Amino acid sequence: NEKYIAHRGFHNDQISENTVGAFENAIAHGYNIELDVQPTADNVAVVYHDTNMGRLTNCADFVENVTLDYLNNHVRYNGTGDKIPTFRQVLDVCNGRTGIMVEIKKSTYETPEIRVEPLVYDLLKNYKGNFIVKSFNPFSVDWFLKNAPEFTVGFLSEYDKITDYPEDERALIEGFLYGKNGERTVDFFDYAVSKVGSPLWNSVKGKMPCYVWVVRDKATQDKMLRFADNVIFENYFPDKTCK
């Protein structure tokens, strides 16, 4: 899709990130949406970025430690009073009105636990709109490649080279980035804007669509679009369409 991608929705001082309001605002301005999904204690997929809620809400607990009922009744974004939405609620709002980029959040890049992935798959497998799925976590990416072959799946990174990853993850990453041993490669690469030009970026660029995050001004956007297929942006108004 040629539309720019609004990072955690199109949010501002009056509209909290990763909320229904931020997604409605992105849709109203003609942008695609990037959002983050993680599980609650009772295995409901919800949309929130940090694993701990203390930075943005009145609750300092971890999302995975509380129930959906607790989130609904006790947790609000500071300043705006917004609720943390469920992924199902967000899909109902987007409902094919724009493309969505779904990031699977983990406590670390190395966490092998598979818990939220099947929840996300069950919600997306019958979703009629355009979507793509990605994660920093190679185990999560691998799960989608193997269990959701019909999905468009991408790998997120901010590392300079493969050897920056733990040794036991490198073969997995090389497999889905470069197709070693005949493995399915990811469909796109999503990379930190500050690291463009690194050995890892150079090894992938040209082999698949590449996105960069987070772009926060028009000058950086214009520079990055010489190298990348699209940008994930926040805090400014990009043009309504790419290229």
PDB file of C-alpha atoms in Angstrom:
ATOM      1  CA  ASN A   1       0.000   0.000   0.000  1.00  0.00           C
ATOM      2  CA  GLU A   2       1.431   3.409  -0.925  1.00  0.00           C
ATOM      3  CA  LYS A   3       0.141   5.327   2.081  1.00  0.00           C
ATOM      4  CA  TYR A   4       2.544   6.369   4.809  1.00  0.00           C
ATOM      5  CA  ILE A   5       2.351   4.455   8.081  1.00  0.00           C
ATOM      6  CA  ALA A   6       1.361   6.303  11.265  1.00  0.00           C
ATOM      7  CA  HIS A   7       3.420   5.048  14.223  1.00  0.00           C
ATOM      8  CA  ARG A   8       1.027   3.791  16.924  1.00  0.00           C
ATOM      9  CA  GLY A   9      -1.718   5.632  15.072  1.00  0.00           C
ATOM     10  CA  PHE A  10      -1.772   9.367  14.370  1.00  0.00           C
ATOM     11  CA  HIS A  11      -1.462  10.621  17.945  1.00  0.00           C
ATOM     12  CA  ASN A  12      -0.721  13.970  19.579  1.00  0.00           C
ATOM     13  CA  ASP A  13      -1.054  15.732  22.926  1.00  0.00           C
ATOM     14  CA  GLN A  14      -4.824  15.324  22.828  1.00  0.00           C
ATOM     15  CA  ILE A  15      -4.922  11.781  21.400  1.00  0.00           C
ATOM     16  CA  SER A  16      -3.045   8.945  23.113  1.00  0.00           C
ATOM     17  CA  GLU A  17      -0.915   6.568  21.058  1.00  0.00           C
ATOM     18  CA  ASN A  18      -2.286   3.113  20.218  1.00  0.00           C
ATOM     19  CA  THR A  19      -5.875   4.113  21.007  1.00  0.00           C
ATOM     20  CA  VAL A  20      -9.070   4.048  18.991  1.00  0.00           C
ATOM     21  CA  GLY A  21      -8.816   7.846  18.691  1.00  0.00           C
ATOM     22  CA  ALA A  22      -5.303   7.625  17.237  1.00  0.00           C
ATOM     23  CA  PHE A  23      -6.425   5.041  14.700  1.00  0.00           C
ATOM     24  CA  GLU A  24      -9.502   7.024  13.713  1.00  0.00           C
ATOM     25  CA  ASN A  25      -7.270  10.080  13.278  1.00  0.00           C
ATOM     26  CA  ALA A  26      -4.901   8.147  11.011  1.00  0.00           C
ATOM     27  CA  ILE A  27      -7.800   6.905   8.905  1.00  0.00           C
ATOM     28  CA  ALA A  28      -9.248  10.425   8.666  1.00  0.00           C
ATOM     29  CA  HIS A  29      -5.929  11.727   7.311  1.00  0.00           C
ATOM     30  CA  GLY A  30      -5.457   8.865   4.852  1.00  0.00           C
ATOM     31  CA  TYR A  31      -2.609   7.009   6.557  1.00  0.00           C
ATOM     32  CA  ASN A  32      -1.888   3.370   7.216  1.00  0.00           C
ATOM     33  CA  ILE A  33      -1.520   2.343  10.863  1.00  0.00           C
ATOM     34  CA  GLU A  34       1.256   0.689  12.853  1.00  0.00           C
ATOM     35  CA  LEU A  35       0.218  -0.761  16.217  1.00  0.00           C
ATOM     36  CA  ASP A  36       1.496  -3.052  18.961  1.00  0.00           C
ATOM     37  CA  VAL A  37      -0.173  -6.179  20.340  1.00  0.00           C
ATOM     38  CA  GLN A  38       0.515  -8.168  23.515  1.00  0.00           C
ATOM     39  CA  PRO A  39      -1.485 -10.515  25.773  1.00  0.00           C
ATOM     40  CA  THR A  40      -3.215  -9.911  29.089  1.00  0.00           C
ATOM     41  CA  ALA A  41      -3.035 -12.378  31.976  1.00  0.00           C
ATOM     42  CA  ASP A  42      -6.277 -13.950  30.737  1.00  0.00           C
ATOM     43  CA  ASN A  43      -4.991 -14.281  27.176  1.00  0.00           C
ATOM     44  CA  VAL A  44      -6.746 -11.412  25.445  1.00  0.00           C
ATOM     45  CA  ALA A  45      -4.753  -9.599  22.749  1.00  0.00           C
ATOM     46  CA  VAL A  46      -4.654  -5.875  23.557  1.00  0.00           C
ATOM     47  CA  VAL A  47      -3.040  -2.915  21.826  1.00  0.00           C
ATOM     48  CA  TYR A  48      -0.302  -1.256  23.867  1.00  0.00           C
ATOM     49  CA  HIS A  49       3.403  -0.613  23.255  1.00  0.00           C
ATOM     50  CA  ASP A  50       5.397  -0.929  26.478  1.00  0.00           C
ATOM     51  CA  THR A  51       5.300  -4.194  28.400  1.00  0.00           C
ATOM     52  CA  ASN A  52       4.961  -2.092  31.578  1.00  0.00           C
ATOM     53  CA  MET A  53       2.179   0.506  31.642  1.00  0.00           C
ATOM     54  CA  GLY A  54       3.865   2.993  33.971  1.00  0.00           C
ATOM     55  CA  ARG A  55       5.157   5.423  31.319  1.00  0.00           C
ATOM     56  CA  LEU A  56       1.766   6.324  29.881  1.00  0.00           C
ATOM     57  CA  THR A  57      -0.981   5.280  32.298  1.00  0.00           C
ATOM     58  CA  ASN A  58      -2.041   5.426  35.928  1.00  0.00           C
ATOM     59  CA  CYS A  59      -0.923   1.789  36.409  1.00  0.00           C
ATOM     60  CA  ALA A  60       2.673   0.638  36.916  1.00  0.00           C
ATOM     61  CA  ASP A  61       2.010  -3.067  36.357  1.00  0.00           C
ATOM     62  CA  PHE A  62       2.854  -5.167  33.310  1.00  0.00           C
ATOM     63  CA  VAL A  63       0.165  -5.778  30.690  1.00  0.00           C
ATOM     64  CA  GLU A  64       0.686  -9.542  30.839  1.00  0.00           C
ATOM     65  CA  ASN A  65       0.072  -9.533  34.617  1.00  0.00           C
ATOM     66  CA  VAL A  66      -3.421  -8.021  34.579  1.00  0.00           C
ATOM     67  CA  THR A  67      -6.763  -9.141  33.202  1.00  0.00           C
ATOM     68  CA  LEU A  68      -8.847  -7.434  30.561  1.00  0.00           C
ATOM     69  CA  ASP A  69     -11.441  -6.647  33.213  1.00  0.00           C
ATOM     70  CA  TYR A  70      -8.781  -4.854  35.253  1.00  0.00           C
ATOM     71  CA  LEU A  71      -7.639  -2.869  32.213  1.00  0.00           C
ATOM     72  CA  ASN A  72     -11.199  -1.832  31.414  1.00  0.00           C
ATOM     73  CA  ASN A  73     -12.087  -0.806  34.950  1.00  0.00           C
ATOM     74  CA  HIS A  74      -8.876   0.614  36.381  1.00  0.00           C
ATOM     75  CA  VAL A  75      -6.338   1.622  33.715  1.00  0.00           C
ATOM     76  CA  ARG A  76      -6.426   4.893  31.784  1.00  0.00           C
ATOM     77  CA  TYR A  77      -3.917   6.831  29.711  1.00  0.00           C
ATOM     78  CA  ASN A  78      -2.556   9.840  31.578  1.00  0.00           C
ATOM     79  CA  GLY A  79      -3.894  13.162  30.352  1.00  0.00           C
ATOM     80  CA  THR A  80      -6.542  11.847  27.978  1.00  0.00           C
ATOM     81  CA  GLY A  81      -8.286   9.154  30.030  1.00  0.00           C
ATOM     82  CA  ASP A  82      -8.274   6.759  27.080  1.00  0.00           C
ATOM     83  CA  LYS A  83      -8.642   3.031  27.619  1.00  0.00           C
ATOM     84  CA  ILE A  84      -6.238   0.431  26.308  1.00  0.00           C
ATOM     85  CA  PRO A  85      -8.241  -1.201  23.489  1.00  0.00           C
ATOM     86  CA  THR A  86      -8.412  -4.873  22.639  1.00  0.00           C
ATOM     87  CA  PHE A  87      -7.024  -5.943  19.293  1.00  0.00           C
ATOM     88  CA  ARG A  88     -10.512  -7.096  18.318  1.00  0.00           C
ATOM     89  CA  GLN A  89     -11.900  -3.611  19.008  1.00  0.00           C
ATOM     90  CA  VAL A  90      -9.190  -2.053  16.851  1.00  0.00           C
ATOM     91  CA  LEU A  91      -9.871  -4.449  13.988  1.00  0.00           C
ATOM     92  CA  ASP A  92     -13.552  -3.560  14.208  1.00  0.00           C
ATOM     93  CA  VAL A  93     -12.634   0.138  13.950  1.00  0.00           C
ATOM     94  CA  CYS A  94     -10.206  -0.297  11.061  1.00  0.00           C
ATOM     95  CA  ASN A  95     -12.455  -2.806   9.282  1.00  0.00           C
ATOM     96  CA  GLY A  96     -10.609  -2.534   5.980  1.00  0.00           C
ATOM     97  CA  ARG A  97     -10.644   1.281   5.984  1.00  0.00           C
ATOM     98  CA  THR A  98      -6.840   1.397   5.870  1.00  0.00           C
ATOM     99  CA  GLY A  99      -3.883  -0.954   6.030  1.00  0.00           C
ATOM    100  CA  ILE A 100      -2.567  -2.069   9.411  1.00  0.00           C
ATOM    101  CA  MET A 101       0.943  -3.140  10.427  1.00  0.00           C
ATOM    102  CA  VAL A 102       0.741  -5.356  13.502  1.00  0.00           C
ATOM    103  CA  GLU A 103       3.802  -5.556  15.729  1.00  0.00           C
ATOM    104  CA  ILE A 104       3.986  -8.496  18.126  1.00  0.00           C
ATOM    105  CA  LYS A 105       5.429  -7.227  21.422  1.00  0.00           C
ATOM    106  CA  LYS A 106       7.588  -9.363  23.708  1.00  0.00           C
ATOM    107  CA  SER A 107       9.295  -8.746  27.024  1.00  0.00           C
ATOM    108  CA  THR A 108      12.654  -9.142  25.209  1.00  0.00           C
ATOM    109  CA  TYR A 109      13.928  -9.850  21.706  1.00  0.00           C
ATOM    110  CA  GLU A 110      15.065 -13.251  22.980  1.00  0.00           C
ATOM    111  CA  THR A 111      11.854 -14.441  24.685  1.00  0.00           C
ATOM    112  CA  PRO A 112      10.970 -17.844  23.166  1.00  0.00           C
ATOM    113  CA  GLU A 113       7.445 -17.989  24.645  1.00  0.00           C
ATOM    114  CA  ILE A 114       4.641 -18.232  22.094  1.00  0.00           C
ATOM    115  CA  ARG A 115       1.421 -16.935  23.643  1.00  0.00           C
ATOM    116  CA  VAL A 116      -0.005 -13.932  21.828  1.00  0.00           C
ATOM    117  CA  GLU A 117       0.729 -15.229  18.323  1.00  0.00           C
ATOM    118  CA  PRO A 118      -2.184 -17.720  18.138  1.00  0.00           C
ATOM    119  CA  LEU A 119      -4.519 -15.063  19.555  1.00  0.00           C
ATOM    120  CA  VAL A 120      -3.472 -12.625  16.823  1.00  0.00           C
ATOM    121  CA  TYR A 121      -3.744 -15.314  14.169  1.00  0.00           C
ATOM    122  CA  ASP A 122      -7.275 -16.237  15.206  1.00  0.00           C
ATOM    123  CA  LEU A 123      -8.379 -12.599  14.933  1.00  0.00           C
ATOM    124  CA  LEU A 124      -6.624 -11.883  11.647  1.00  0.00           C
ATOM    125  CA  LYS A 125      -7.341 -15.068   9.715  1.00  0.00           C
ATOM    126  CA  ASN A 126     -10.855 -13.876   8.845  1.00  0.00           C
ATOM    127  CA  TYR A 127     -10.107 -10.144   8.783  1.00  0.00           C
ATOM    128  CA  LYS A 128     -11.072  -8.656   5.422  1.00  0.00           C
ATOM    129  CA  GLY A 129      -8.761  -5.607   5.404  1.00  0.00           C
ATOM    130  CA  ASN A 130      -5.120  -5.297   4.409  1.00  0.00           C
ATOM    131  CA  PHE A 131      -2.634  -6.183   7.139  1.00  0.00           C
ATOM    132  CA  ILE A 132       0.947  -7.278   7.693  1.00  0.00           C
ATOM    133  CA  VAL A 133       2.569  -8.754  10.816  1.00  0.00           C
ATOM    134  CA  LYS A 134       6.067  -8.169  12.205  1.00  0.00           C
ATOM    135  CA  SER A 135       8.206  -8.562  15.313  1.00  0.00           C
ATOM    136  CA  PHE A 136      11.682  -7.921  16.687  1.00  0.00           C
ATOM    137  CA  ASN A 137      11.471 -11.374  18.204  1.00  0.00           C
ATOM    138  CA  PRO A 138      12.780 -14.035  15.781  1.00  0.00           C
ATOM    139  CA  PHE A 139      10.777 -16.818  17.449  1.00  0.00           C
ATOM    140  CA  SER A 140       7.580 -14.883  16.879  1.00  0.00           C
ATOM    141  CA  VAL A 141       8.477 -14.214  13.243  1.00  0.00           C
ATOM    142  CA  ASP A 142       9.308 -17.892  12.756  1.00  0.00           C
ATOM    143  CA  TRP A 143       5.975 -18.928  14.284  1.00  0.00           C
ATOM    144  CA  PHE A 144       4.014 -16.833  11.788  1.00  0.00           C
ATOM    145  CA  LEU A 145       6.113 -18.022   8.849  1.00  0.00           C
ATOM    146  CA  LYS A 146       5.370 -21.637   9.775  1.00  0.00           C
ATOM    147  CA  ASN A 147       1.800 -21.336  11.067  1.00  0.00           C
ATOM    148  CA  ALA A 148       0.353 -18.520   8.961  1.00  0.00           C
ATOM    149  CA  PRO A 149       1.804 -19.072   5.470  1.00  0.00           C
ATOM    150  CA  GLU A 150      -0.933 -16.891   3.985  1.00  0.00           C
ATOM    151  CA  PHE A 151       0.161 -13.852   6.046  1.00  0.00           C
ATOM    152  CA  THR A 152       2.638 -11.185   4.973  1.00  0.00           C
ATOM    153  CA  VAL A 153       5.313 -11.401   7.686  1.00  0.00           C
ATOM    154  CA  GLY A 154       8.251  -9.107   8.403  1.00  0.00           C
ATOM    155  CA  PHE A 155      11.290  -8.893  10.663  1.00  0.00           C
ATOM    156  CA  LEU A 156      12.056  -5.827  12.769  1.00  0.00           C
ATOM    157  CA  SER A 157      15.611  -4.980  13.765  1.00  0.00           C
ATOM    158  CA  GLU A 158      17.801  -2.261  15.201  1.00  0.00           C
ATOM    159  CA  TYR A 159      21.009  -4.312  15.283  1.00  0.00           C
ATOM    160  CA  ASP A 160      23.961  -3.599  13.004  1.00  0.00           C
ATOM    161  CA  LYS A 161      24.784  -7.184  12.088  1.00  0.00           C
ATOM    162  CA  ILE A 162      23.610 -10.769  12.570  1.00  0.00           C
ATOM    163  CA  THR A 163      26.386 -11.446  15.083  1.00  0.00           C
ATOM    164  CA  ASP A 164      24.805  -8.893  17.436  1.00  0.00           C
ATOM    165  CA  TYR A 165      22.106 -11.503  18.073  1.00  0.00           C
ATOM    166  CA  PRO A 166      22.585 -14.369  20.545  1.00  0.00           C
ATOM    167  CA  GLU A 167      24.373 -17.246  18.889  1.00  0.00           C
ATOM    168  CA  ASP A 168      21.427 -19.633  19.195  1.00  0.00           C
ATOM    169  CA  GLU A 169      19.194 -17.252  17.178  1.00  0.00           C
ATOM    170  CA  ARG A 170      21.512 -16.493  14.264  1.00  0.00           C
ATOM    171  CA  ALA A 171      20.745 -19.540  12.112  1.00  0.00           C
ATOM    172  CA  LEU A 172      17.016 -18.891  12.483  1.00  0.00           C
ATOM    173  CA  ILE A 173      17.419 -15.265  11.423  1.00  0.00           C
ATOM    174  CA  GLU A 174      19.719 -16.125   8.516  1.00  0.00           C
ATOM    175  CA  GLY A 175      17.141 -18.658   7.368  1.00  0.00           C
ATOM    176  CA  PHE A 176      14.237 -16.235   7.169  1.00  0.00           C
ATOM    177  CA  LEU A 177      16.286 -13.260   5.951  1.00  0.00           C
ATOM    178  CA  TYR A 178      18.328 -15.023   3.285  1.00  0.00           C
ATOM    179  CA  GLY A 179      16.412 -18.238   2.585  1.00  0.00           C
ATOM    180  CA  LYS A 180      19.224 -20.529   3.682  1.00  0.00           C
ATOM    181  CA  ASN A 181      18.423 -24.253   3.573  1.00  0.00           C
ATOM    182  CA  GLY A 182      15.447 -23.451   1.361  1.00  0.00           C
ATOM    183  CA  GLU A 183      13.509 -21.809   4.171  1.00  0.00           C
ATOM    184  CA  ARG A 184      10.775 -19.270   3.505  1.00  0.00           C
ATOM    185  CA  THR A 185      12.083 -15.753   3.785  1.00  0.00           C
ATOM    186  CA  VAL A 186      10.220 -12.933   5.445  1.00  0.00           C
ATOM    187  CA  ASP A 187       8.224 -10.705   3.136  1.00  0.00           C
ATOM    188  CA  PHE A 188       9.695  -7.409   4.351  1.00  0.00           C
ATOM    189  CA  PHE A 189      12.379  -5.903   6.576  1.00  0.00           C
ATOM    190  CA  ASP A 190      11.647  -3.097   9.038  1.00  0.00           C
ATOM    191  CA  TYR A 191      14.658  -1.205  10.347  1.00  0.00           C
ATOM    192  CA  ALA A 192      15.704   1.581  12.692  1.00  0.00           C
ATOM    193  CA  VAL A 193      16.182   4.809  10.762  1.00  0.00           C
ATOM    194  CA  SER A 194      19.404   5.575  12.633  1.00  0.00           C
ATOM    195  CA  LYS A 195      20.989   2.309  11.473  1.00  0.00           C
ATOM    196  CA  VAL A 196      20.310   2.541   7.721  1.00  0.00           C
ATOM    197  CA  GLY A 197      23.540   1.741   5.909  1.00  0.00           C
ATOM    198  CA  SER A 198      24.693  -0.918   8.408  1.00  0.00           C
ATOM    199  CA  PRO A 199      25.983  -4.339   7.299  1.00  0.00           C
ATOM    200  CA  LEU A 200      22.616  -5.906   8.184  1.00  0.00           C
ATOM    201  CA  TRP A 201      20.672  -3.304   6.198  1.00  0.00           C
ATOM    202  CA  ASN A 202      23.007  -3.671   3.225  1.00  0.00           C
ATOM    203  CA  SER A 203      22.638  -7.456   3.277  1.00  0.00           C
ATOM    204  CA  VAL A 204      18.853  -7.220   2.963  1.00  0.00           C
ATOM    205  CA  LYS A 205      18.241  -4.064   0.891  1.00  0.00           C
ATOM    206  CA  GLY A 206      17.133  -4.893  -2.629  1.00  0.00           C
ATOM    207  CA  LYS A 207      16.087  -8.433  -1.740  1.00  0.00           C
ATOM    208  CA  MET A 208      12.694  -7.492  -0.241  1.00  0.00           C
ATOM    209  CA  PRO A 209      10.624  -4.385   0.597  1.00  0.00           C
ATOM    210  CA  CYS A 210      12.305  -2.362   3.362  1.00  0.00           C
ATOM    211  CA  TYR A 211      10.623   0.059   5.783  1.00  0.00           C
ATOM    212  CA  VAL A 212      12.238   2.406   8.291  1.00  0.00           C
ATOM    213  CA  TRP A 213      11.094   3.655  11.701  1.00  0.00           C
ATOM    214  CA  VAL A 214      10.586   6.124  13.320  1.00  0.00           C
ATOM    215  CA  VAL A 215      10.732   9.134  10.997  1.00  0.00           C
ATOM    216  CA  ARG A 216       9.895  12.364  12.811  1.00  0.00           C
ATOM    217  CA  ASP A 217      10.346  15.112  10.200  1.00  0.00           C
ATOM    218  CA  LYS A 218       9.939  15.739   6.481  1.00  0.00           C
ATOM    219  CA  ALA A 219      13.678  16.102   5.806  1.00  0.00           C
ATOM    220  CA  THR A 220      14.383  12.630   7.200  1.00  0.00           C
ATOM    221  CA  GLN A 221      11.404  11.266   5.307  1.00  0.00           C
ATOM    222  CA  ASP A 222      12.685  12.609   2.001  1.00  0.00           C
ATOM    223  CA  LYS A 223      16.163  11.230   2.665  1.00  0.00           C
ATOM    224  CA  MET A 224      14.915   7.793   3.702  1.00  0.00           C
ATOM    225  CA  LEU A 225      12.639   7.392   0.706  1.00  0.00           C
ATOM    226  CA  ARG A 226      15.784   7.279  -1.426  1.00  0.00           C
ATOM    227  CA  PHE A 227      16.635   4.013   0.338  1.00  0.00           C
ATOM    228  CA  ALA A 228      13.408   2.577   1.748  1.00  0.00           C
ATOM    229  CA  ASP A 229      10.041   1.575   0.329  1.00  0.00           C
ATOM    230  CA  ASN A 230       8.033   3.390   2.991  1.00  0.00           C
ATOM    231  CA  VAL A 231       8.366   5.167   6.327  1.00  0.00           C
ATOM    232  CA  ILE A 232       6.723   4.738   9.711  1.00  0.00           C
ATOM    233  CA  PHE A 233       6.273   8.274  10.998  1.00  0.00           C
ATOM    234  CA  GLU A 234       5.057  10.340  13.929  1.00  0.00           C
ATOM    235  CA  ASN A 235       4.778  13.953  15.117  1.00  0.00           C
ATOM    236  CA  TYR A 236       4.430  15.613  11.701  1.00  0.00           C
ATOM    237  CA  PHE A 237       2.210  15.569   8.619  1.00  0.00           C
ATOM    238  CA  PRO A 238       3.798  13.697   5.720  1.00  0.00           C
ATOM    239  CA  ASP A 239       2.334  13.908   2.234  1.00  0.00           C
ATOM    240  CA  LYS A 240      -0.782  11.800   1.837  1.00  0.00           C
ATOM    241  CA  THR A 241       0.868   9.352  -0.579  1.00  0.00           C
ATOM    242  CA  CYS A 242       4.325   7.984  -1.248  1.00  0.00           C
ATOM    243  CA  LYS A 243       6.120   8.639  -4.533  1.00  0.00           C
TER     244      LYS A 243
END
